[in-house]
Amino acid sequence: IRRGAQVWTLDATAIAEACGSAKAANVVILGAGIGVGALPFSVECMEGLLARRLPEKLFAANRKALYAGYDCVGGAKGETE
């Protein structure tokens, strides 16, 4: 680990369960990755991709999970409240 690295911990499964599906834990992690700037695209871009790729019945929980992960790390600024 290089100096100055940030480490974020979160219970992605619990967050995903609260959003409606424990299976969306990976989407929580995607949202968090976007929120800290580790992934090179916006949360809106990922939301659009999820909307195009997921069946409608799965989209709502995954959208909630995406934004929950994003918000968990403070969004695009990567700052917690």
PDB file of C-alpha atoms in Angstrom:
ATOM      1  CA  ILE A   1       0.000   0.000   0.000  1.00  0.00           C
ATOM      2  CA  ARG A   2       1.378   3.335  -0.942  1.00  0.00           C
ATOM      3  CA  ARG A   3       1.438   6.218   1.496  1.00  0.00           C
ATOM      4  CA  GLY A   4      -1.722   8.232   1.655  1.00  0.00           C
ATOM      5  CA  ALA A   5      -3.959   5.406   0.488  1.00  0.00           C
ATOM      6  CA  GLN A   6      -7.512   5.448   1.778  1.00  0.00           C
ATOM      7  CA  VAL A   7      -9.245   2.313   2.994  1.00  0.00           C
ATOM      8  CA  TRP A   8     -13.015   2.150   3.033  1.00  0.00           C
ATOM      9  CA  THR A   9     -14.934  -0.576   4.795  1.00  0.00           C
ATOM     10  CA  LEU A  10     -18.616  -1.200   4.390  1.00  0.00           C
ATOM     11  CA  ASP A  11     -20.997  -4.102   4.845  1.00  0.00           C
ATOM     12  CA  ALA A  12     -22.111  -4.346   1.233  1.00  0.00           C
ATOM     13  CA  THR A  13     -24.394  -7.316   1.876  1.00  0.00           C
ATOM     14  CA  ALA A  14     -26.277  -5.571   4.695  1.00  0.00           C
ATOM     15  CA  ILE A  15     -26.603  -2.412   2.616  1.00  0.00           C
ATOM     16  CA  ALA A  16     -27.865  -4.422  -0.354  1.00  0.00           C
ATOM     17  CA  GLU A  17     -30.361  -6.294   1.849  1.00  0.00           C
ATOM     18  CA  ALA A  18     -31.710  -2.943   3.067  1.00  0.00           C
ATOM     19  CA  CYS A  19     -32.158  -1.971  -0.595  1.00  0.00           C
ATOM     20  CA  GLY A  20     -34.188  -5.088  -1.333  1.00  0.00           C
ATOM     21  CA  SER A  21     -31.707  -7.732  -2.470  1.00  0.00           C
ATOM     22  CA  ALA A  22     -28.571  -9.156  -0.862  1.00  0.00           C
ATOM     23  CA  LYS A  23     -27.513 -10.170  -4.376  1.00  0.00           C
ATOM     24  CA  ALA A  24     -26.973  -6.488  -5.186  1.00  0.00           C
ATOM     25  CA  ALA A  25     -23.908  -6.305  -2.899  1.00  0.00           C
ATOM     26  CA  ASN A  26     -21.659  -6.073  -5.957  1.00  0.00           C
ATOM     27  CA  VAL A  27     -23.605  -3.020  -7.117  1.00  0.00           C
ATOM     28  CA  VAL A  28     -23.104  -1.414  -3.688  1.00  0.00           C
ATOM     29  CA  ILE A  29     -19.351  -1.856  -4.243  1.00  0.00           C
ATOM     30  CA  LEU A  30     -19.629  -0.339  -7.734  1.00  0.00           C
ATOM     31  CA  GLY A  31     -21.419   2.689  -6.293  1.00  0.00           C
ATOM     32  CA  ALA A  32     -18.762   3.099  -3.616  1.00  0.00           C
ATOM     33  CA  GLY A  33     -15.999   2.798  -6.228  1.00  0.00           C
ATOM     34  CA  ILE A  34     -17.595   5.526  -8.284  1.00  0.00           C
ATOM     35  CA  GLY A  35     -18.122   7.652  -5.170  1.00  0.00           C
ATOM     36  CA  VAL A  36     -14.444   7.668  -4.228  1.00  0.00           C
ATOM     37  CA  GLY A  37     -13.332   8.279  -7.798  1.00  0.00           C
ATOM     38  CA  ALA A  38     -11.753   4.849  -8.296  1.00  0.00           C
ATOM     39  CA  LEU A  39     -13.901   4.120 -11.360  1.00  0.00           C
ATOM     40  CA  PRO A  40     -13.755   6.355 -14.426  1.00  0.00           C
ATOM     41  CA  PHE A  41     -17.468   7.009 -14.953  1.00  0.00           C
ATOM     42  CA  SER A  42     -20.399   8.705 -13.250  1.00  0.00           C
ATOM     43  CA  VAL A  43     -23.055   7.133 -11.073  1.00  0.00           C
ATOM     44  CA  GLU A  44     -25.637   8.299 -13.619  1.00  0.00           C
ATOM     45  CA  CYS A  45     -23.772   6.453 -16.365  1.00  0.00           C
ATOM     46  CA  MET A  46     -23.817   3.251 -14.291  1.00  0.00           C
ATOM     47  CA  GLU A  47     -27.502   3.735 -13.509  1.00  0.00           C
ATOM     48  CA  GLY A  48     -28.217   3.933 -17.246  1.00  0.00           C
ATOM     49  CA  LEU A  49     -26.222   0.785 -17.875  1.00  0.00           C
ATOM     50  CA  LEU A  50     -28.114  -1.076 -15.155  1.00  0.00           C
ATOM     51  CA  ALA A  51     -31.419   0.116 -16.640  1.00  0.00           C
ATOM     52  CA  ARG A  52     -30.439  -1.255 -20.046  1.00  0.00           C
ATOM     53  CA  ARG A  53     -29.007  -4.570 -18.833  1.00  0.00           C
ATOM     54  CA  LEU A  54     -31.222  -5.672 -15.957  1.00  0.00           C
ATOM     55  CA  PRO A  55     -34.775  -6.953 -16.103  1.00  0.00           C
ATOM     56  CA  GLU A  56     -37.217  -4.337 -14.826  1.00  0.00           C
ATOM     57  CA  LYS A  57     -38.041  -6.408 -11.723  1.00  0.00           C
ATOM     58  CA  LEU A  58     -34.359  -6.272 -10.623  1.00  0.00           C
ATOM     59  CA  PHE A  59     -33.612  -2.689 -11.548  1.00  0.00           C
ATOM     60  CA  ALA A  60     -35.197  -0.902  -8.566  1.00  0.00           C
ATOM     61  CA  ALA A  61     -33.219  -2.776  -5.897  1.00  0.00           C
ATOM     62  CA  ASN A  62     -29.998  -2.473  -7.886  1.00  0.00           C
ATOM     63  CA  ARG A  63     -30.512   1.256  -8.428  1.00  0.00           C
ATOM     64  CA  LYS A  64     -31.049   1.731  -4.681  1.00  0.00           C
ATOM     65  CA  ALA A  65     -27.922  -0.349  -4.006  1.00  0.00           C
ATOM     66  CA  LEU A  66     -25.861   1.714  -6.452  1.00  0.00           C
ATOM     67  CA  TYR A  67     -26.796   5.002  -4.821  1.00  0.00           C
ATOM     68  CA  ALA A  68     -26.491   3.552  -1.304  1.00  0.00           C
ATOM     69  CA  GLY A  69     -22.884   2.564  -2.003  1.00  0.00           C
ATOM     70  CA  TYR A  70     -22.219   5.924  -3.628  1.00  0.00           C
ATOM     71  CA  ASP A  71     -23.713   7.834  -0.699  1.00  0.00           C
ATOM     72  CA  CYS A  72     -21.967   5.612   1.857  1.00  0.00           C
ATOM     73  CA  VAL A  73     -18.586   7.057   0.850  1.00  0.00           C
ATOM     74  CA  GLY A  74     -19.778  10.616   0.379  1.00  0.00           C
ATOM     75  CA  GLY A  75     -20.522  10.591  -3.340  1.00  0.00           C
ATOM     76  CA  ALA A  76     -18.203  12.015  -5.946  1.00  0.00           C
ATOM     77  CA  LYS A  77     -16.276  14.007  -3.377  1.00  0.00           C
ATOM     78  CA  GLY A  78     -15.322  10.860  -1.473  1.00  0.00           C
ATOM     79  CA  GLU A  79     -16.034  12.652   1.802  1.00  0.00           C
ATOM     80  CA  THR A  80     -18.092  11.242   4.631  1.00  0.00           C
ATOM     81  CA  GLU A  81     -20.423  13.431   6.619  1.00  0.00           C
TER      82      GLU A  81
END
